[in-house]
Structures are given as structure tokens and as C-alpha cells.
Amino acid sequence: SPSIGMGMNTALADALAFGRLLEVHGANWDALLPAFSQERVKEGHALVELADHAYALSPKWMLVRLLEQVVRSQLHKFFPNYVAADPYQEIAQGMKLSTAYNALMHMPIFRWAKWSNEQIVCRHLETSWGMLKAPPRTGSGWWKGTTASPRKTSTDPTPTSTAGVAR
């Protein structure tokens, strides 16, 4: 994310890790490169995920995420032993990206916003590339070509009301 320079910081951390591993393994590339990959690839993947999902593409999830950050920040200020700081704020204090990603993935709000972002991007790419065309608006159910979606399943990460639904 350009707002906190994660890419540049990650590149500098990569260089430091490579230098440290070079001192340990010397010119033994067969040992050096796997050790470097083991240590740094997860940070690169975390960087991509965090940058892609730092901001929700859905206005609804962006508002929910912003409110959650404000509430978490205030609660952490008064109850630091009970409420963890926002992982994005911790990155600026030196937290590893993979650690922050792990913490965020344990927060339902982040998982829902991430899922929503992936759906929005997928739908945009499918329609802009011509892979998915808008169905004709006929019939009264999703199986007859309308844009209404089928009923959500229990594997869907989005929150749904379960009032009156037997499990």
C-alpha cells in the first residue's frame, strides 16, 4: 500500500535477509535460495494480499472496516491487555506482514471485505473480458436467467440472517 510503503519496506527486508543468509551459506546457492524462499516468500504473498485488501471495494464494507478500525483503536487505547491493536497500525511499528495477515484473517470483518473484493474484481474482469454477459431478464428465478443469485450456502463467508432457519 502506498500509504505506508509496504513494498519498499519489504524489498529492504528482503535485501537484509538475503545478506544475512549469504553470510551463513556463502556461495552455496543450493542452500541459500531455498532458505531465502522459506523465510521471505510468505512475506511477499502477505504483501500482495494486504495491499489488495487494505481498502474494501464495496462502500458498505469500507464503512464497516473504517468503523471497526476506529472502535478497535479507541478500545485498545483504554484496554490494551484485552483488545489488540489494528494489525495495519502494527505494520507501521514493525510487525511482519505475514503476522499482520494472520491476525487480520482471524477478524471476520476483514475476511468478509476480502471475499467481497474478490467477488467485485472477478465480476468486473469476467464482464470486461466478455467472459460473462448479462443474462436476459426473463422468468422469476435465478435458474431462468435473472440476475438474482441463488440462496447462500453455509460455505459462503458472507454474513446471512439465520432467523427462522432450522440447522
Coordinates of N, CA, C and O in Angstrom, one line a residue:
S1 N 0.8 -1.2 0.0 CA 0.0 0.0 0.0 C 0.9 1.2 0.0 O 1.8 1.3 0.8
P2 N 0.6 2.2 -0.9 CA 1.5 3.4 -0.9 C 1.4 4.2 0.3 O 2.3 4.9 0.7
S3 N 0.3 4.0 1.1 CA 0.2 4.9 2.3 C 1.2 4.6 3.4 O 1.5 5.4 4.2
I4 N 1.7 3.4 3.4 CA 2.7 3.0 4.4 C 3.9 2.4 3.9 O 4.8 1.9 4.6
G5 N 4.1 2.4 2.5 CA 5.3 2.0 1.9 C 5.7 0.5 2.1 O 6.8 0.2 2.3
M6 N 4.7 -0.3 2.2 CA 4.9 -1.7 2.5 C 5.9 -2.4 1.4 O 6.7 -3.2 1.8
G7 N 5.7 -2.0 0.2 CA 6.5 -2.6 -0.9 C 8.0 -2.3 -0.7 O 8.9 -3.2 -0.8
M8 N 8.3 -1.0 -0.4 CA 9.7 -0.6 -0.3 C 10.3 -1.3 1.0 O 11.4 -1.8 1.0
N9 N 9.5 -1.3 2.1 CA 10.0 -1.9 3.3 C 10.2 -3.4 3.1 O 11.2 -3.9 3.7
T10 N 9.3 -4.0 2.4 CA 9.5 -5.5 2.1 C 10.8 -5.7 1.3 O 11.5 -6.7 1.6
A11 N 11.0 -4.9 0.3 CA 12.2 -5.0 -0.5 C 13.5 -4.8 0.3 O 14.5 -5.6 0.2
L12 N 13.5 -3.9 1.2 CA 14.6 -3.7 2.1 C 14.8 -4.9 3.1 O 15.9 -5.3 3.3
A13 N 13.7 -5.4 3.6 CA 13.8 -6.6 4.5 C 14.3 -7.8 3.7 O 15.0 -8.6 4.2
D14 N 13.9 -7.9 2.4 CA 14.4 -9.0 1.5 C 15.9 -8.9 1.4 O 16.6 -9.9 1.5
A15 N 16.4 -7.7 1.1 CA 17.8 -7.5 1.0 C 18.6 -7.8 2.2 O 19.6 -8.4 2.2
L16 N 18.1 -7.4 3.4 CA 18.7 -7.7 4.7 C 18.7 -9.2 4.9 O 19.8 -9.8 5.3
A17 N 17.6 -9.9 4.6 CA 17.5 -11.3 4.8 C 18.5 -12.0 3.9 O 19.2 -13.0 4.3
F18 N 18.6 -11.6 2.6 CA 19.5 -12.2 1.7 C 20.9 -12.0 2.1 O 21.7 -13.0 2.1
G19 N 21.3 -10.8 2.6 CA 22.6 -10.6 3.0 C 23.0 -11.5 4.2 O 24.1 -12.0 4.3
R20 N 22.1 -11.6 5.2 CA 22.3 -12.4 6.4 C 22.5 -13.9 6.0 O 23.4 -14.6 6.4
L21 N 21.6 -14.4 5.1 CA 21.7 -15.8 4.6 C 23.0 -16.0 3.8 O 23.5 -17.1 3.8
L22 N 23.4 -15.0 3.0 CA 24.6 -15.1 2.3 C 25.8 -15.3 3.2 O 26.7 -16.0 2.9
E23 N 25.8 -14.6 4.3 CA 26.9 -14.8 5.3 C 26.9 -16.2 5.9 O 27.9 -16.8 6.1
V24 N 25.7 -16.7 6.1 CA 25.6 -18.1 6.7 C 25.9 -19.2 5.7 O 26.7 -20.1 6.0
H25 N 25.4 -19.1 4.4 CA 25.6 -20.1 3.4 C 26.7 -19.9 2.4 O 27.0 -20.8 1.6
G26 N 27.2 -18.7 2.4 CA 28.2 -18.3 1.4 C 27.7 -18.5 0.0 O 26.5 -18.1 -0.3
A27 N 28.5 -19.0 -0.9 CA 28.1 -19.1 -2.3 C 27.4 -20.4 -2.6 O 27.2 -20.8 -3.7
N28 N 26.9 -21.1 -1.6 CA 26.2 -22.4 -1.7 C 24.7 -22.0 -2.1 O 23.9 -22.0 -1.2
W29 N 24.5 -21.8 -3.4 CA 23.2 -21.4 -3.9 C 22.1 -22.5 -3.6 O 21.0 -22.1 -3.4
D30 N 22.5 -23.7 -3.6 CA 21.6 -24.8 -3.4 C 21.0 -24.7 -1.9 O 19.9 -25.2 -1.7
A31 N 21.7 -24.2 -1.0 CA 21.2 -24.0 0.3 C 20.6 -22.6 0.6 O 19.6 -22.4 1.2
L32 N 21.3 -21.6 -0.1 CA 20.9 -20.2 0.1 C 19.5 -19.9 -0.4 O 18.7 -19.3 0.3
L33 N 19.3 -20.3 -1.7 CA 18.0 -19.9 -2.3 C 16.8 -20.5 -1.6 O 15.8 -19.8 -1.4
P34 N 16.8 -21.8 -1.3 CA 15.7 -22.4 -0.6 C 15.5 -21.7 0.8 O 14.3 -21.5 1.2
A35 N 16.6 -21.4 1.5 CA 16.5 -20.8 2.8 C 15.8 -19.4 2.7 O 15.0 -19.0 3.5
F36 N 16.2 -18.7 1.6 CA 15.7 -17.3 1.4 C 14.2 -17.5 1.1 O 13.3 -16.7 1.6
S37 N 13.8 -18.4 0.2 CA 12.4 -18.6 -0.1 C 11.6 -19.0 1.1 O 10.5 -18.4 1.3
Q38 N 12.1 -19.8 1.9 CA 11.4 -20.3 3.1 C 11.1 -19.1 4.0 O 10.1 -19.0 4.6
E39 N 12.1 -18.2 4.1 CA 11.9 -17.0 5.0 C 11.1 -15.9 4.4 O 10.3 -15.3 5.1
R40 N 11.2 -15.6 3.1 CA 10.7 -14.4 2.6 C 9.5 -14.5 1.7 O 8.7 -13.6 1.5
V41 N 9.2 -15.7 1.1 CA 8.1 -15.8 0.1 C 6.8 -15.5 0.8 O 5.9 -14.8 0.2
K42 N 6.6 -16.0 2.0 CA 5.3 -15.7 2.7 C 5.1 -14.2 2.9 O 4.0 -13.7 2.9
E43 N 6.2 -13.5 3.1 CA 6.1 -12.0 3.3 C 5.6 -11.4 2.0 O 4.8 -10.5 2.0
G44 N 6.1 -11.9 0.9 CA 5.7 -11.3 -0.4 C 4.3 -11.6 -0.7 O 3.5 -10.7 -1.2
H45 N 3.8 -12.8 -0.4 CA 2.4 -13.1 -0.6 C 1.5 -12.3 0.4 O 0.5 -11.8 0.0
A46 N 2.0 -12.1 1.6 CA 1.2 -11.3 2.6 C 1.1 -9.9 2.1 O 0.1 -9.2 2.2
L47 N 2.2 -9.4 1.5 CA 2.2 -8.0 0.9 C 1.1 -7.8 -0.1 O 0.4 -6.9 -0.1
V48 N 1.1 -8.8 -1.0 CA 0.1 -8.7 -2.1 C -1.3 -8.7 -1.5 O -2.2 -7.9 -1.9
E49 N -1.6 -9.7 -0.6 CA -2.9 -9.8 -0.1 C -3.3 -8.5 0.7 O -4.4 -8.0 0.6
L50 N -2.4 -8.0 1.5 CA -2.7 -6.8 2.3 C -2.9 -5.6 1.5 O -3.8 -4.8 1.7
A51 N -2.1 -5.5 0.4 CA -2.3 -4.3 -0.5 C -3.6 -4.4 -1.3 O -4.3 -3.4 -1.4
D52 N -3.9 -5.6 -1.7 CA -5.2 -5.8 -2.4 C -6.4 -5.6 -1.6 O -7.5 -5.2 -2.1
H53 N -6.3 -5.8 -0.3 CA -7.5 -5.8 0.6 C -7.4 -4.8 1.7 O -8.2 -4.8 2.6
A54 N -6.4 -3.9 1.6 CA -6.3 -2.8 2.6 C -7.6 -1.9 2.6 O -8.0 -1.5 3.7
Y55 N -8.2 -1.8 1.5 CA -9.4 -1.0 1.3 C -10.5 -1.9 0.7 O -10.2 -2.5 -0.3
A56 N -11.6 -1.8 1.2 CA -12.7 -2.6 0.7 C -13.3 -1.8 -0.6 O -13.4 -0.6 -0.6
L57 N -13.6 -2.6 -1.6 CA -14.1 -2.0 -2.8 C -15.6 -1.7 -2.7 O -16.1 -0.8 -3.4
S58 N -16.2 -2.4 -1.8 CA -17.7 -2.2 -1.5 C -17.8 -1.0 -0.5 O -17.2 -1.1 0.5
P59 N -18.6 0.0 -0.8 CA -18.8 1.1 0.1 C -19.3 0.6 1.5 O -18.8 1.1 2.5
K60 N -20.1 -0.4 1.5 CA -20.6 -1.0 2.7 C -19.5 -1.5 3.6 O -19.4 -1.2 4.8
W61 N -18.6 -2.4 3.0 CA -17.6 -3.0 3.7 C -16.5 -2.0 4.1 O -15.8 -2.1 5.1
M62 N -16.3 -0.9 3.3 CA -15.3 0.1 3.6 C -15.8 0.8 4.9 O -15.0 1.1 5.8
L63 N -17.1 1.2 4.9 CA -17.6 1.8 6.1 C -17.5 0.9 7.3 O -17.0 1.4 8.4
V64 N -17.9 -0.3 7.2 CA -17.8 -1.2 8.3 C -16.3 -1.4 8.8 O -16.0 -1.3 10.0
R65 N -15.4 -1.5 7.9 CA -14.0 -1.6 8.2 C -13.4 -0.4 8.9 O -12.7 -0.5 9.9
L66 N -13.8 0.8 8.4 CA -13.4 2.1 9.0 C -13.9 2.2 10.4 O -13.2 2.6 11.3
L67 N -15.2 1.8 10.6 CA -15.8 1.9 11.9 C -15.1 0.9 12.9 O -14.8 1.2 14.0
E68 N -14.8 -0.3 12.4 CA -14.1 -1.3 13.2 C -12.7 -0.8 13.6 O -12.3 -1.0 14.7
Q69 N -12.0 -0.1 12.7 CA -10.7 0.4 13.0 C -10.7 1.5 14.1 O -9.9 1.5 15.0
V70 N -11.7 2.4 14.0 CA -11.9 3.4 14.9 C -12.2 2.9 16.3 O -11.6 3.2 17.3
V71 N -13.2 2.0 16.3 CA -13.6 1.4 17.6 C -12.4 0.6 18.2 O -12.1 0.7 19.4
R72 N -11.8 -0.2 17.4 CA -10.6 -1.0 17.9 C -9.5 -0.1 18.4 O -9.0 -0.4 19.5
S73 N -9.2 0.9 17.7 CA -8.2 1.9 18.2 C -8.5 2.5 19.5 O -7.6 2.5 20.4
Q74 N -9.7 2.9 19.7 CA -10.1 3.5 21.0 C -10.2 2.5 22.1 O -9.7 2.8 23.2
L75 N -10.7 1.3 21.8 CA -10.7 0.3 22.9 C -9.3 -0.2 23.2 O -9.0 -0.4 24.4
H76 N -8.4 -0.3 22.2 CA -7.0 -0.7 22.5 C -6.4 0.4 23.4 O -5.5 0.0 24.2
K77 N -6.7 1.6 23.2 CA -6.1 2.7 23.9 C -6.4 2.6 25.4 O -5.6 2.8 26.3
F78 N -7.7 2.2 25.7 CA -8.1 2.1 27.1 C -7.9 0.7 27.7 O -7.8 0.5 28.9
F79 N -7.9 -0.3 26.9 CA -7.9 -1.7 27.3 C -6.8 -2.5 26.5 O -7.2 -3.5 25.9
P80 N -5.6 -2.1 26.6 CA -4.6 -2.7 25.7 C -4.3 -4.2 26.0 O -3.9 -5.0 25.2
N81 N -4.6 -4.6 27.2 CA -4.5 -6.0 27.6 C -5.6 -6.9 27.1 O -5.5 -8.1 27.1
Y82 N -6.7 -6.3 26.7 CA -7.9 -7.0 26.2 C -8.2 -6.9 24.8 O -8.9 -7.7 24.2
V83 N -7.9 -5.8 24.2 CA -8.2 -5.5 22.8 C -6.9 -5.3 22.0 O -6.1 -4.3 22.3
A84 N -6.6 -6.1 21.0 CA -5.4 -6.0 20.2 C -5.5 -4.7 19.3 O -6.6 -4.3 18.9
A85 N -4.3 -4.2 19.0 CA -4.3 -3.0 18.1 C -4.6 -3.5 16.7 O -4.5 -4.7 16.4
D86 N -5.0 -2.6 15.9 CA -5.3 -2.9 14.5 C -4.0 -3.4 13.8 O -3.0 -2.7 13.9
P87 N -4.0 -4.5 13.2 CA -2.8 -5.0 12.5 C -2.2 -4.1 11.5 O -0.9 -4.0 11.4
Y88 N -3.0 -3.3 10.8 CA -2.4 -2.4 9.9 C -1.6 -1.3 10.6 O -0.6 -0.9 10.1
Q89 N -2.0 -0.9 11.8 CA -1.3 0.1 12.5 C 0.0 -0.6 13.1 O 1.1 0.1 13.2
E90 N 0.0 -1.9 13.4 CA 1.1 -2.6 13.9 C 2.2 -2.8 12.8 O 3.4 -2.8 13.1
I91 N 1.8 -2.8 11.6 CA 2.8 -2.9 10.5 C 3.7 -1.7 10.5 O 4.9 -1.9 10.4
A92 N 3.1 -0.6 10.7 CA 4.0 0.7 10.8 C 4.9 0.6 11.9 O 5.9 1.3 11.9
Q93 N 4.6 -0.2 13.0 CA 5.5 -0.3 14.1 C 6.5 -1.5 14.0 O 7.2 -1.8 14.9
G94 N 6.5 -2.2 12.8 CA 7.5 -3.2 12.6 C 7.0 -4.6 12.5 O 7.7 -5.6 12.4
M95 N 5.7 -4.8 12.7 CA 5.1 -6.2 12.6 C 5.3 -6.8 11.2 O 5.2 -6.1 10.2
K96 N 5.7 -8.0 11.2 CA 5.9 -8.7 9.9 C 4.5 -8.8 9.2 O 3.5 -8.9 9.8
L97 N 4.6 -8.7 7.9 CA 3.4 -8.7 7.1 C 2.6 -10.0 7.2 O 1.4 -10.0 7.3
S98 N 3.3 -11.1 7.3 CA 2.7 -12.4 7.4 C 2.0 -12.5 8.8 O 0.9 -13.1 8.9
T99 N 2.5 -11.9 9.8 CA 1.9 -11.9 11.1 C 0.7 -11.0 11.1 O -0.4 -11.4 11.6
A100 N 0.7 -9.9 10.4 CA -0.4 -9.0 10.3 C -1.5 -9.7 9.5 O -2.7 -9.6 9.9
Y101 N -1.2 -10.3 8.4 CA -2.1 -11.0 7.6 C -2.8 -12.1 8.4 O -4.1 -12.2 8.4
N102 N -2.1 -12.8 9.2 CA -2.7 -13.9 10.0 C -3.6 -13.3 11.0 O -4.7 -13.8 11.2
A103 N -3.3 -12.2 11.7 CA -4.2 -11.5 12.6 C -5.4 -11.0 11.9 O -6.6 -11.2 12.4
L104 N -5.3 -10.4 10.7 CA -6.5 -9.9 10.0 C -7.4 -11.1 9.6 O -8.6 -10.9 9.6
M105 N -6.8 -12.2 9.2 CA -7.7 -13.3 8.7 C -8.5 -13.9 9.9 O -9.4 -14.7 9.6
H106 N -8.1 -13.6 11.1 CA -8.9 -14.0 12.2 C -10.0 -13.0 12.6 O -10.7 -13.2 13.6
M107 N -10.1 -12.0 11.8 CA -11.1 -10.9 12.1 C -12.2 -11.1 11.0 O -11.9 -10.9 9.8
P108 N -13.4 -11.5 11.4 CA -14.5 -11.7 10.4 C -14.7 -10.5 9.5 O -14.9 -10.7 8.3
I109 N -14.6 -9.3 10.0 CA -14.8 -8.1 9.1 C -13.8 -8.1 7.9 O -14.2 -7.9 6.8
F110 N -12.5 -8.4 8.2 CA -11.5 -8.4 7.1 C -11.8 -9.6 6.1 O -11.8 -9.4 4.9
R111 N -12.2 -10.8 6.7 CA -12.5 -11.9 5.8 C -13.7 -11.6 4.9 O -13.7 -11.9 3.7
W112 N -14.7 -10.9 5.4 CA -15.9 -10.6 4.6 C -15.5 -9.6 3.5 O -16.0 -9.6 2.4
A113 N -14.8 -8.5 3.9 CA -14.4 -7.5 3.0 C -13.5 -8.1 1.9 O -13.6 -7.7 0.7
K114 N -12.6 -9.0 2.3 CA -11.7 -9.7 1.3 C -12.6 -10.5 0.3 O -12.4 -10.4 -0.9
W115 N -13.5 -11.2 0.8 CA -14.4 -12.0 0.0 C -15.2 -11.1 -1.0 O -15.3 -11.4 -2.2
S116 N -15.7 -10.0 -0.4 CA -16.4 -9.0 -1.3 C -15.6 -8.4 -2.4 O -16.0 -8.3 -3.5
N117 N -14.3 -8.1 -2.0 CA -13.4 -7.5 -3.0 C -13.1 -8.5 -4.1 O -13.1 -8.2 -5.3
E118 N -12.9 -9.8 -3.7 CA -12.6 -10.8 -4.7 C -13.8 -11.0 -5.7 O -13.7 -11.2 -6.9
Q119 N -15.0 -10.9 -5.1 CA -16.3 -11.1 -6.0 C -16.4 -9.9 -6.9 O -16.7 -10.1 -8.1
I120 N -16.1 -8.7 -6.4 CA -16.2 -7.5 -7.3 C -15.2 -7.5 -8.4 O -15.5 -7.3 -9.5
V121 N -14.0 -7.9 -8.1 CA -12.9 -7.9 -9.1 C -13.2 -9.0 -10.1 O -13.1 -8.8 -11.3
C122 N -13.6 -10.2 -9.6 CA -13.9 -11.3 -10.5 C -15.0 -10.9 -11.5 O -14.9 -11.1 -12.7
R123 N -16.1 -10.3 -10.9 CA -17.2 -9.9 -11.8 C -16.8 -8.9 -12.8 O -17.2 -9.0 -14.0
H124 N -16.0 -7.9 -12.4 CA -15.5 -6.9 -13.3 C -14.7 -7.5 -14.4 O -14.9 -7.2 -15.6
L125 N -13.8 -8.4 -14.0 CA -12.9 -9.0 -15.1 C -13.7 -9.9 -16.0 O -13.5 -9.9 -17.2
E126 N -14.6 -10.7 -15.5 CA -15.4 -11.5 -16.3 C -16.3 -10.7 -17.3 O -16.4 -11.1 -18.5
T127 N -16.8 -9.6 -16.9 CA -17.7 -8.8 -17.8 C -16.8 -8.0 -18.7 O -17.1 -7.9 -19.9
S128 N -15.7 -7.4 -18.2 CA -14.9 -6.6 -19.1 C -14.2 -7.4 -20.2 O -13.9 -6.9 -21.3
W129 N -13.9 -8.7 -19.9 CA -13.2 -9.5 -20.9 C -14.2 -10.2 -21.8 O -13.8 -11.0 -22.7
G130 N -15.5 -10.1 -21.5 CA -16.5 -10.7 -22.3 C -16.8 -12.1 -22.0 O -17.4 -12.9 -22.7
M131 N -16.2 -12.6 -20.8 CA -16.5 -14.0 -20.4 C -17.9 -14.2 -19.9 O -18.4 -15.3 -19.9
L132 N -18.4 -13.1 -19.3 CA -19.7 -13.2 -18.7 C -20.6 -12.1 -19.2 O -20.2 -10.9 -19.2
K133 N -21.7 -12.4 -19.8 CA -22.6 -11.4 -20.3 C -23.8 -11.4 -19.4 O -24.2 -12.4 -18.8
A134 N -24.4 -10.2 -19.3 CA -25.6 -10.1 -18.5 C -26.7 -11.0 -19.1 O -27.0 -11.0 -20.3
P135 N -27.3 -11.8 -18.2 CA -28.4 -12.7 -18.7 C -29.6 -11.9 -19.0 O -29.9 -10.8 -18.5
P136 N -30.4 -12.5 -19.9 CA -31.7 -11.8 -20.3 C -32.6 -11.8 -19.0 O -32.6 -12.8 -18.2
R137 N -33.4 -10.8 -18.9 CA -34.2 -10.7 -17.7 C -35.6 -11.3 -18.0 O -36.5 -10.6 -18.3
T138 N -35.6 -12.6 -17.9 CA -36.9 -13.3 -18.1 C -37.1 -14.3 -17.0 O -36.1 -14.7 -16.3
G139 N -38.3 -14.7 -16.7 CA -38.5 -15.6 -15.7 C -38.5 -15.0 -14.3 O -38.3 -13.8 -14.2
S140 N -38.6 -15.8 -13.3 CA -38.7 -15.2 -11.9 C -37.7 -15.8 -11.0 O -37.7 -15.5 -9.8
G141 N -36.8 -16.6 -11.4 CA -35.8 -17.2 -10.5 C -34.4 -17.2 -11.2 O -34.3 -17.0 -12.4
W142 N -33.4 -17.4 -10.4 CA -32.0 -17.3 -10.9 C -31.8 -18.3 -12.0 O -31.0 -18.2 -12.9
W143 N -32.5 -19.5 -11.9 CA -32.3 -20.5 -12.9 C -32.9 -20.2 -14.2 O -32.7 -20.9 -15.2
K144 N -33.7 -19.2 -14.3 CA -34.4 -18.8 -15.5 C -33.8 -17.6 -16.1 O -34.3 -17.0 -17.0
G145 N -32.6 -17.2 -15.7 CA -31.8 -16.2 -16.4 C -31.9 -14.8 -15.7 O -31.4 -13.8 -16.3
T146 N -32.5 -14.6 -14.6 CA -32.4 -13.3 -13.9 C -31.1 -13.1 -13.2 O -30.3 -14.0 -13.1
T147 N -30.9 -11.9 -12.8 CA -29.6 -11.6 -12.1 C -29.7 -11.9 -10.6 O -28.7 -11.8 -10.0
A148 N -30.8 -12.4 -10.1 CA -30.9 -12.7 -8.7 C -30.0 -13.9 -8.5 O -29.9 -14.8 -9.3
S149 N -29.3 -13.9 -7.3 CA -28.4 -15.0 -7.1 C -29.1 -16.1 -6.3 O -30.1 -15.9 -5.7
P150 N -28.6 -17.4 -6.4 CA -29.2 -18.5 -5.6 C -29.0 -18.3 -4.2 O -28.2 -17.5 -3.7
R151 N -29.8 -19.0 -3.4 CA -29.7 -18.9 -1.9 C -28.3 -19.2 -1.5 O -27.6 -20.1 -2.0
K152 N -27.8 -18.4 -0.5 CA -26.5 -18.6 0.0 C -26.4 -19.9 0.7 O -27.3 -20.4 1.3
T153 N -25.2 -20.5 0.6 CA -24.9 -21.8 1.3 C -24.1 -21.6 2.5 O -23.6 -20.5 2.8
S154 N -24.0 -22.6 3.3 CA -23.3 -22.5 4.6 C -21.8 -22.3 4.4 O -21.1 -21.9 5.3
T155 N -21.3 -22.5 3.2 CA -19.9 -22.3 3.0 C -19.6 -20.9 2.5 O -18.4 -20.5 2.4
D156 N -20.6 -20.1 2.3 CA -20.4 -18.7 1.9 C -19.9 -17.9 3.1 O -20.4 -18.0 4.2
P157 N -18.8 -17.1 2.9 CA -18.3 -16.4 4.1 C -19.0 -15.1 4.4 O -18.8 -14.5 5.4
T158 N -20.0 -14.8 3.6 CA -20.8 -13.5 3.9 C -21.8 -13.8 5.0 O -22.4 -14.9 5.1
P159 N -22.0 -12.8 5.8 CA -23.0 -12.9 6.8 C -24.4 -13.0 6.3 O -24.8 -12.3 5.3
T160 N -25.2 -13.9 6.8 CA -26.6 -14.0 6.4 C -27.5 -14.1 7.7 O -27.0 -14.5 8.7
S161 N -28.7 -13.8 7.5 CA -29.6 -13.9 8.6 C -30.0 -15.4 8.7 O -30.3 -16.0 7.8
T162 N -30.0 -15.9 10.0 CA -30.4 -17.3 10.1 C -31.7 -17.4 10.9 O -32.1 -18.4 11.4
A163 N -32.4 -16.2 11.0 CA -33.7 -16.2 11.8 C -34.7 -17.1 11.1 O -34.9 -17.0 9.9
G164 N -35.2 -18.0 11.8 CA -36.3 -18.9 11.3 C -35.7 -20.0 10.4 O -36.5 -20.7 9.8
V165 N -34.4 -20.2 10.4 CA -33.9 -21.3 9.5 C -33.4 -22.4 10.4 O -32.6 -22.2 11.3
A166 N -33.9 -23.6 10.2 CA -33.5 -24.7 11.0 C -32.2 -25.2 10.5 O -31.9 -25.3 9.3
R167 N -31.3 -25.6 11.4 CA -30.0 -26.1 11.0 C -29.9 -27.6 11.3 O -30.3 -28.1 12.2

